[in-house]
Short mmCIF file of C-alpha atoms and ligand atoms in Angstrom, two decimals:
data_model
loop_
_atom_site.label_atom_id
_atom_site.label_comp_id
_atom_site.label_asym_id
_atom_site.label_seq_id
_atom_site.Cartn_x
_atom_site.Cartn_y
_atom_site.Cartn_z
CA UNK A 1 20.88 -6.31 -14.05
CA UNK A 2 17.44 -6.26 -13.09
CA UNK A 3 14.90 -3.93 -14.80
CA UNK A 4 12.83 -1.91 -12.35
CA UNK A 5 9.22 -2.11 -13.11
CA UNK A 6 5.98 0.32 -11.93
CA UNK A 7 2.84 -0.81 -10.86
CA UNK A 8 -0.16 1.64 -11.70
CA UNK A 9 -2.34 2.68 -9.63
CA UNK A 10 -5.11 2.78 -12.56
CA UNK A 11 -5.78 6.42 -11.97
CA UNK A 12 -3.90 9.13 -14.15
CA UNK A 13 -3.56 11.79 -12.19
CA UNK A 14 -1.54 9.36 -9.33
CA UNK A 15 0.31 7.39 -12.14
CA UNK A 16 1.52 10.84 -13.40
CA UNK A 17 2.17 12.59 -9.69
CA UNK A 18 4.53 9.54 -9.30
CA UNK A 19 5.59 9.03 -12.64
CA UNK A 20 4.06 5.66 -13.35
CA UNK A 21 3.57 4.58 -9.76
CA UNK A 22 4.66 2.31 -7.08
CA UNK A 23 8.00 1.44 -7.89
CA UNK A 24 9.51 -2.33 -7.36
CA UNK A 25 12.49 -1.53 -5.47
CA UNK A 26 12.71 -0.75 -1.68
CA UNK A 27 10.39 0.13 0.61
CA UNK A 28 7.51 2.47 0.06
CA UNK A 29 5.39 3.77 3.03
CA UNK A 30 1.68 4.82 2.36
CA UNK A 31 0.62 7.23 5.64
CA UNK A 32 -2.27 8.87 6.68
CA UNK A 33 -5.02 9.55 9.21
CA UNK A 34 -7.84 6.84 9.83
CA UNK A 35 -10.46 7.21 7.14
CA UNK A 36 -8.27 8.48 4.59
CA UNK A 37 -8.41 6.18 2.19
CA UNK A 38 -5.03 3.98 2.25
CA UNK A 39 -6.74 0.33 2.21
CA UNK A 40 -9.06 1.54 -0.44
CA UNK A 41 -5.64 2.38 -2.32
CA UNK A 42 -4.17 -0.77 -1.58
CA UNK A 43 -7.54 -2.87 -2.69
CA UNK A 44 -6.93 -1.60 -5.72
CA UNK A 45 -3.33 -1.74 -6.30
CA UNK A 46 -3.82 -5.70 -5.32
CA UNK A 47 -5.73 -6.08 -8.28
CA UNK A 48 -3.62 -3.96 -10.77
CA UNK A 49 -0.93 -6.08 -9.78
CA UNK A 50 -2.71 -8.75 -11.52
CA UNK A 51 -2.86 -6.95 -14.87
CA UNK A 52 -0.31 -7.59 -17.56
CA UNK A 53 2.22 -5.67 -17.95
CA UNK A 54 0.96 -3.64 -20.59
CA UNK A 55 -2.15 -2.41 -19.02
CA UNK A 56 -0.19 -1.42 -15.89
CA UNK A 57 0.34 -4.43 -13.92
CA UNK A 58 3.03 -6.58 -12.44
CA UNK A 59 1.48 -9.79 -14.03
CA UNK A 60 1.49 -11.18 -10.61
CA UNK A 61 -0.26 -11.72 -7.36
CA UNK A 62 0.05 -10.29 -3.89
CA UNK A 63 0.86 -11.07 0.00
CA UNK A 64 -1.28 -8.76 1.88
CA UNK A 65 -0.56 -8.97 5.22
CA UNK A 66 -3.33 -7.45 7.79
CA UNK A 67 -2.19 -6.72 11.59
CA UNK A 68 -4.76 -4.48 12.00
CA UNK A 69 -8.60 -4.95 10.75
CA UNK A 70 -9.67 -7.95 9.19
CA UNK A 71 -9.23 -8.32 5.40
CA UNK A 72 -11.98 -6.12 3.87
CA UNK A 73 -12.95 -9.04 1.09
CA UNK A 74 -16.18 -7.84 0.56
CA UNK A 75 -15.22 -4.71 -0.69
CA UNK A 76 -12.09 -6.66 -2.47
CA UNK A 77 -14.57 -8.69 -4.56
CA UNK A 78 -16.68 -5.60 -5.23
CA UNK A 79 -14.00 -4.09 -6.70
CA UNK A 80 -12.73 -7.40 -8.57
CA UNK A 81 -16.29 -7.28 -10.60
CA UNK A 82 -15.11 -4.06 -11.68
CA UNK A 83 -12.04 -5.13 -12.77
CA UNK A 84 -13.74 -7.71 -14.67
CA UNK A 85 -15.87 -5.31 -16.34
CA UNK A 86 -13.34 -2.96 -17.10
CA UNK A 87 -10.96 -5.41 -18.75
CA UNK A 88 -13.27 -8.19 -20.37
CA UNK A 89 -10.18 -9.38 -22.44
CA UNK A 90 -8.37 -10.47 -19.68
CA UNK A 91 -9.39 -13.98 -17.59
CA UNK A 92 -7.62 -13.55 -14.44
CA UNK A 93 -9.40 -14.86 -11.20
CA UNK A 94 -8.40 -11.95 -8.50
CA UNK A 95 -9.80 -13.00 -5.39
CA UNK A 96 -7.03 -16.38 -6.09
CA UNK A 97 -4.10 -14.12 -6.35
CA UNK A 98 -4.83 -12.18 -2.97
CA UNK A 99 -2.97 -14.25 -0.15
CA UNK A 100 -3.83 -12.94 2.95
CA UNK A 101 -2.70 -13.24 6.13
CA UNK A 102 -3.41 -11.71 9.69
CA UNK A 103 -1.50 -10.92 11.75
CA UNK A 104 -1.48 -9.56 16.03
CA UNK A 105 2.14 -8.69 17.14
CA UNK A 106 5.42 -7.69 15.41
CA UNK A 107 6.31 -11.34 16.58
CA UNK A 108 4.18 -12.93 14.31
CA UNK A 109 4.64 -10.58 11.49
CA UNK A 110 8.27 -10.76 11.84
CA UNK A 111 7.61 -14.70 11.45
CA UNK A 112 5.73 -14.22 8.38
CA UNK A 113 8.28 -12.79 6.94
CA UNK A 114 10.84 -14.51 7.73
CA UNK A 115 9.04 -18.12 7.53
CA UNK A 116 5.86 -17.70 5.53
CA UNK A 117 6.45 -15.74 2.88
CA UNK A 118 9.92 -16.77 1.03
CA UNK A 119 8.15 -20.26 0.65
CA UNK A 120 4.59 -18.68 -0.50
CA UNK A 121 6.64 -16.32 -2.96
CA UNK A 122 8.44 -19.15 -4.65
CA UNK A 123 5.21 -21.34 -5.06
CA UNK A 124 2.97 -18.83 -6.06
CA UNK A 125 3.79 -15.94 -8.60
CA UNK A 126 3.89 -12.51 -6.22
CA UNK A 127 5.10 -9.63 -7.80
CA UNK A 128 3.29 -6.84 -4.41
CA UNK A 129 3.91 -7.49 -0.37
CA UNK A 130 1.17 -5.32 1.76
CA UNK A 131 2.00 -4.49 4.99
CA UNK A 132 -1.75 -2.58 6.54
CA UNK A 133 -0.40 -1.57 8.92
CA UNK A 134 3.28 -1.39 10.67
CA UNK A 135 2.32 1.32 12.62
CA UNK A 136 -0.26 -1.23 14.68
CA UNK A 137 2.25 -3.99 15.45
CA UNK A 138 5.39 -1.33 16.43
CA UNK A 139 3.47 1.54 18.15
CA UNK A 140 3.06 -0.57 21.18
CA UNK A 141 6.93 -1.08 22.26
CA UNK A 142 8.49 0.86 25.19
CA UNK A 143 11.99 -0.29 24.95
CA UNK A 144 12.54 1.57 21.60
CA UNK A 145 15.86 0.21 20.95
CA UNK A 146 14.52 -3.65 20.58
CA UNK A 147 11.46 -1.50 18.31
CA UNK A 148 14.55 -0.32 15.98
CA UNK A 149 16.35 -3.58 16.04
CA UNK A 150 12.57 -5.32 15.17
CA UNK A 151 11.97 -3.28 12.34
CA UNK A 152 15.64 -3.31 10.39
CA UNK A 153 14.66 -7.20 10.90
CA UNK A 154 11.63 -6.43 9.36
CA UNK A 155 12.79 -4.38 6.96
CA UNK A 156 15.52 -6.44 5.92
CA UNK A 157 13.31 -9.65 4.68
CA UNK A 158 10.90 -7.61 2.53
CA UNK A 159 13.86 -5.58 0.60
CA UNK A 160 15.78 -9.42 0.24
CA UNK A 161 11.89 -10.43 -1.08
CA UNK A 162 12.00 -7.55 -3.23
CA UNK A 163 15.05 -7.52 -4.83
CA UNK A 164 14.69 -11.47 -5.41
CA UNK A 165 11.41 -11.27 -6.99
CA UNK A 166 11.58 -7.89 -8.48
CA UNK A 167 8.51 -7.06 -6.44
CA UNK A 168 6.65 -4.26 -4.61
CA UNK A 169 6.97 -3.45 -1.24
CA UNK A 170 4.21 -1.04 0.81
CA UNK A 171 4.10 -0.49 4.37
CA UNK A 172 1.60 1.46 5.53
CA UNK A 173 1.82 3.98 8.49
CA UNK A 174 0.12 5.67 10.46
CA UNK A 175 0.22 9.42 11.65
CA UNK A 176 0.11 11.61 14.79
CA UNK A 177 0.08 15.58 15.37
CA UNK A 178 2.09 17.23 17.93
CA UNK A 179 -0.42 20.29 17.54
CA UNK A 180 -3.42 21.14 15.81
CA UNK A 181 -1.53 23.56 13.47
CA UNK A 182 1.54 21.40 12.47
CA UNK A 183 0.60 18.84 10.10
CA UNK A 184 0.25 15.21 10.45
CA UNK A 185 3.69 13.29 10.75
CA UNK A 186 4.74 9.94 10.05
CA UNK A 187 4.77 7.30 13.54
CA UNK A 188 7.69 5.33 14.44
CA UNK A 189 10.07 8.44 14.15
CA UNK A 190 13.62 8.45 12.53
CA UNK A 191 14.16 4.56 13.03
CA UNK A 192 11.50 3.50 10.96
CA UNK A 193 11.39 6.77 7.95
CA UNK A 194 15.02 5.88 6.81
CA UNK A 195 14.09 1.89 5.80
CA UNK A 196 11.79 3.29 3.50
CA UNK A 197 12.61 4.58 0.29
CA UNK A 198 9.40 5.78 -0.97
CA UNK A 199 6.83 7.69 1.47
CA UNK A 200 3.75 8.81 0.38
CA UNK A 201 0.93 10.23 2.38
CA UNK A 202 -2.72 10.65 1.42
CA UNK A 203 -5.44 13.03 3.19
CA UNK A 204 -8.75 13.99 2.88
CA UNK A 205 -9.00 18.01 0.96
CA UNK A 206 -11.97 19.97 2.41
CA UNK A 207 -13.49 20.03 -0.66
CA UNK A 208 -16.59 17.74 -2.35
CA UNK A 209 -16.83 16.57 -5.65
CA UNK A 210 -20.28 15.62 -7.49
CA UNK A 211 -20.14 11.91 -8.71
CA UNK A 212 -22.61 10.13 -9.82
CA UNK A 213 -25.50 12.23 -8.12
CA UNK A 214 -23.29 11.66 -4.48
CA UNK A 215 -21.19 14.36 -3.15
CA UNK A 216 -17.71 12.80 -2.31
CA UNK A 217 -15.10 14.05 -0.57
CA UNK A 218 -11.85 14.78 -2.41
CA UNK A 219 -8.92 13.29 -1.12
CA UNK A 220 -4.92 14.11 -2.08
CA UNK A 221 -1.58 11.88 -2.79
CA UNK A 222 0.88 13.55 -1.67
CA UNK A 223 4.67 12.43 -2.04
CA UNK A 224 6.82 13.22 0.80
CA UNK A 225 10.10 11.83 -0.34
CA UNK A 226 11.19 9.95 -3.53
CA UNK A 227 14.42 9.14 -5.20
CA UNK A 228 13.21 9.70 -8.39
CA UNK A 229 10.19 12.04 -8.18
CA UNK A 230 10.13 15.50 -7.34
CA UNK A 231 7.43 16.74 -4.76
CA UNK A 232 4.49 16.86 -6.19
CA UNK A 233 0.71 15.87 -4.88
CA UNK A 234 -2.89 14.91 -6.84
CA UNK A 235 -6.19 14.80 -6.02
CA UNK A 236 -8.41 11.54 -6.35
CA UNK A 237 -11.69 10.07 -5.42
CA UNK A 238 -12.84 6.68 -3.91
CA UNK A 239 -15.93 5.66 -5.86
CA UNK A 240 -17.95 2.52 -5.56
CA UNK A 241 -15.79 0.85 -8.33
CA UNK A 242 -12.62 2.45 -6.97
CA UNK A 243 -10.18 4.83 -7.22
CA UNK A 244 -10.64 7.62 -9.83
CA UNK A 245 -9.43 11.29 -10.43
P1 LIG B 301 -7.90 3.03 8.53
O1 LIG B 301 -7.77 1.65 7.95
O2 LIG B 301 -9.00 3.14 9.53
O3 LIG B 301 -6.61 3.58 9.01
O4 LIG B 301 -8.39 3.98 7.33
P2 LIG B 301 -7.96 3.98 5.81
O5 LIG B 301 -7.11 5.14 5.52
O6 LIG B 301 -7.45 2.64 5.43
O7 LIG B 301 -9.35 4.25 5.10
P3 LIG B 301 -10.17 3.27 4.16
O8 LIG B 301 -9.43 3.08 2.91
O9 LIG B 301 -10.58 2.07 4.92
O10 LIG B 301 -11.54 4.07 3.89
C1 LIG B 301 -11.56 5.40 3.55
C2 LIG B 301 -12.83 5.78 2.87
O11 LIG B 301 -13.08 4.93 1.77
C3 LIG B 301 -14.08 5.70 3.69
O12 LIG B 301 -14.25 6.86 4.46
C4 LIG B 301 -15.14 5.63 2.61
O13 LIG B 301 -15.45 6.93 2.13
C5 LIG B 301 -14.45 4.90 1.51
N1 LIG B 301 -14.89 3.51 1.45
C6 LIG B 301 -14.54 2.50 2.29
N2 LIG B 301 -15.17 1.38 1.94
C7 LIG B 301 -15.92 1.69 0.87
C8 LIG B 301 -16.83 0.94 0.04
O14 LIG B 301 -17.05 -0.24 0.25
N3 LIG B 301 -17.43 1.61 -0.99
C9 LIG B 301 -17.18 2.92 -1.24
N4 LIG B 301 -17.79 3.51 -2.27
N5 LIG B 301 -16.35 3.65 -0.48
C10 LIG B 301 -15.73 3.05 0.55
#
């Protein structure tokens, strides 16, 4: 029997809100509003995935698969000096162990699923699949019934990836109000929530924080469902060399 590991998100007060972090086993969805901060998130989860083991990490690259913006790898090697800095004992090249690919349709990322990635995950050590986002590729359907069938298809590769590899899976979503006063909800309704296993959402707090002489905004991790963790949300902030609390 497999052993289930965590990856950190190398910020306490998320690690603790979901008791250690993202877990490797199903699906988990990361949702919020533009701006929020999920690719910021998943920037620097692709580099904790790097890590050993013992400092948080998966010991083990990642597939990040972009259908929506191009790959911010400016931003990724910013943050990879950091890394660096932060953890001079470790040699690990970062920018290597990102393997990105674009995407423009769920035809083509159903594809890379299917095709591209079982062969890239047994040549190359992956231990994280990024999906940024699903919610690009699947809000454009009309017949809503071939949308469902798409994404258990979809689904289906990355939790046979998963449980082969012992990996990581994050989708990311994301989210639409009915009304000003309800809050944000997930896209791709009932057919899409119950393939994940995991869903978290993040959100900007009307609140600044002082950090190094700038005023940033506070944002909040909030998790919607979870097997194993009860509800439960904490605050963090993106800084120039990443996430912090
Ligand atoms: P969409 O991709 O548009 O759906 O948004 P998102 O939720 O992925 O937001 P993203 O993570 O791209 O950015 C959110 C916030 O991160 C921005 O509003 C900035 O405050 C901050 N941010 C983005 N890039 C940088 C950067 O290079 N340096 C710093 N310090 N902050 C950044």
């Amino acid at each position: 029997c497999m052993k289930w590991a965590r990856l950190s998100f190398g910020c306490e007060a998320l690690d603790k809100c979901t008791q250690g972090g993202i877990v490797t086993r199903g699906i988990t969805e990361i949702c919020g509003v533009a701006g929020s901060g999920k690719t910021q998130l998943l920037l620097q989860l692709s580099l904790m995935s790097q890590l050993p083991l013992e400092f948080g990490g998966l010991g083990a690259g990642v597939a990040f698969i972009c259908t929506e913006h191009a790959f911010p790898s400016k931003r990724l090697h910013e943050l990879s000096k950091t890394f660096t800095q932060k953890y001079p004992s470790i040699n690990i090249n970062y920018l290597a162990q990102v393997h990105v690919q674009q995407i423009h349709n769920s035809e083509q990322l159903l594809k890379c699923c299917a095709e591209h990635l079982p062969p890239l995950m047994a040549s190359e050590r992956i231990r994280l699949i990024i999906i940024d986002s699903v919610a690009a590729v699947f809000r454009t359907y009309s017949d809503f019934i071939q949308r469902a069938r798409d994404m258990r298809k979809l689904a289906n590769c990355l939790l046979n990836l998963g449980d082969r590899y012992n990996c990581a899976v994050i989708c990311v979503n994301q989210v639409t109000s009915i009304s000003k006063k309800q809050s944000e909800i997930p896209c791709l309704g009932l057919a899409w929530s119950h393939l994940g296993r995991t869903r978290l959402r993040i959100s900007k707090v009307p609140k600044q924080i002082k950090y190094d002489d700038k005023l940033l905004t506070v944002r909040k991790l909030e998790i919607i469902y979870s097997p194993e963790t009860p509800i439960a949300y904490a605050e963090f902030l993106i800084t120039g060399e990443g996430i912090v609390n």
